[in-house]
Structure formats: C-alpha cells, structure tokens
C-alpha cells in the first residue's frame, strides 16, 4: 500500500506542476511532504492534493515557501 500511496500522490503532484515535492509514506498511510514552492497558495494546493489522495491518513507537511 505504501508504494501505491506514494505513486498516486507523486503522479498527482507532477501532473499539477509540483514535481519538486518529495513524498515519503509508510504502510499506515502516513505521508511526509518536503520541498519548496514559490508561494503560500502552492503550499496549500500541495497539502490539498495530499489530503484528497486515497489512503492518506496523516500528513507531515514540511513544504516551505520561498521568501
């Protein structure tokens, strides 16, 4: 299941232009996101994509906004 969650989430992020975001998950549906985006709207979008990915139960969001 871990690989499936990571694969789905990475594919969704890449499709929407967030290919620089790193995704790590475990077998319990816990996901860690890390990387950098250009604005807070993009950070919110990345989090929304993760929240709506089937199988994701908890998110550690370490996505930073360029300042």
mmCIF file of C-alpha atoms in Angstrom:
data_model
loop_
_atom_site.group_PDB
_atom_site.id
_atom_site.type_symbol
_atom_site.label_atom_id
_atom_site.label_comp_id
_atom_site.label_asym_id
_atom_site.label_seq_id
_atom_site.Cartn_x
_atom_site.Cartn_y
_atom_site.Cartn_z
ATOM 1 C CA UNK A 1 0.000 0.000 0.000
ATOM 2 C CA UNK A 2 2.901 2.339 0.792
ATOM 3 C CA UNK A 3 4.166 2.334 -2.791
ATOM 4 C CA UNK A 4 0.660 2.806 -4.108
ATOM 5 C CA UNK A 5 0.053 5.917 -1.982
ATOM 6 C CA UNK A 6 3.435 7.379 -2.894
ATOM 7 C CA UNK A 7 2.915 6.633 -6.582
ATOM 8 C CA UNK A 8 -0.564 8.138 -6.697
ATOM 9 C CA UNK A 9 0.461 11.232 -4.772
ATOM 10 C CA UNK A 10 3.644 11.800 -6.802
ATOM 11 C CA UNK A 11 1.700 11.398 -10.049
ATOM 12 C CA UNK A 12 -0.921 13.926 -8.923
ATOM 13 C CA UNK A 13 1.714 16.421 -7.804
ATOM 14 C CA UNK A 14 3.676 16.072 -11.036
ATOM 15 C CA UNK A 15 0.556 16.439 -13.151
ATOM 16 C CA UNK A 16 -0.170 19.755 -11.443
ATOM 17 C CA UNK A 17 3.385 21.097 -11.680
ATOM 18 C CA UNK A 18 4.754 20.187 -8.247
ATOM 19 C CA UNK A 19 7.372 17.657 -9.338
ATOM 20 C CA UNK A 20 9.952 19.091 -6.907
ATOM 21 C CA UNK A 21 7.966 17.934 -3.862
ATOM 22 C CA UNK A 22 9.383 14.853 -2.143
ATOM 23 C CA UNK A 23 6.888 12.267 -0.910
ATOM 24 C CA UNK A 24 7.608 9.558 1.661
ATOM 25 C CA UNK A 25 4.921 7.329 3.126
ATOM 26 C CA UNK A 26 4.640 4.328 5.392
ATOM 27 C CA UNK A 27 2.300 1.357 5.411
ATOM 28 C CA UNK A 28 -0.076 3.141 7.818
ATOM 29 C CA UNK A 29 -0.958 5.906 5.352
ATOM 30 C CA UNK A 30 1.281 8.498 6.987
ATOM 31 C CA UNK A 31 2.849 10.814 4.424
ATOM 32 C CA UNK A 32 5.703 13.269 4.739
ATOM 33 C CA UNK A 33 5.906 16.073 2.195
ATOM 34 C CA UNK A 34 9.025 18.183 1.787
ATOM 35 C CA UNK A 35 10.383 20.654 -0.705
ATOM 36 C CA UNK A 36 9.938 24.258 -1.721
ATOM 37 C CA UNK A 37 7.198 26.120 -3.588
ATOM 38 C CA UNK A 38 7.026 29.728 -4.764
ATOM 39 C CA UNK A 39 4.035 30.927 -2.750
ATOM 40 C CA UNK A 40 1.616 30.017 0.030
ATOM 41 C CA UNK A 41 -1.152 29.213 -2.435
ATOM 42 C CA UNK A 42 1.024 26.488 -3.948
ATOM 43 C CA UNK A 43 1.793 25.160 -0.452
ATOM 44 C CA UNK A 44 -1.945 24.938 0.233
ATOM 45 C CA UNK A 45 -2.504 23.196 -3.110
ATOM 46 C CA UNK A 46 0.152 20.577 -2.331
ATOM 47 C CA UNK A 47 -1.485 19.890 1.028
ATOM 48 C CA UNK A 48 -4.941 19.642 -0.555
ATOM 49 C CA UNK A 49 -3.677 17.175 -3.145
ATOM 50 C CA UNK A 50 -2.206 15.025 -0.376
ATOM 51 C CA UNK A 51 -5.383 15.188 1.719
ATOM 52 C CA UNK A 52 -7.517 14.010 -1.172
ATOM 53 C CA UNK A 53 -5.222 11.140 -2.195
ATOM 54 C CA UNK A 54 -6.848 7.789 -1.341
ATOM 55 C CA UNK A 55 -5.111 6.000 1.525
ATOM 56 C CA UNK A 56 -3.509 9.080 3.108
ATOM 57 C CA UNK A 57 -4.393 9.210 6.796
ATOM 58 C CA UNK A 58 -1.877 11.664 8.246
ATOM 59 C CA UNK A 59 0.361 14.318 6.679
ATOM 60 C CA UNK A 60 3.594 15.838 7.940
ATOM 61 C CA UNK A 61 3.832 18.958 5.806
ATOM 62 C CA UNK A 62 7.371 20.286 5.582
ATOM 63 C CA UNK A 63 6.870 22.179 2.336
ATOM 64 C CA UNK A 64 8.468 25.626 2.537
ATOM 65 C CA UNK A 65 7.609 28.810 0.674
ATOM 66 C CA UNK A 66 10.460 30.718 -0.979
ATOM 67 C CA UNK A 67 10.931 34.045 0.706
#
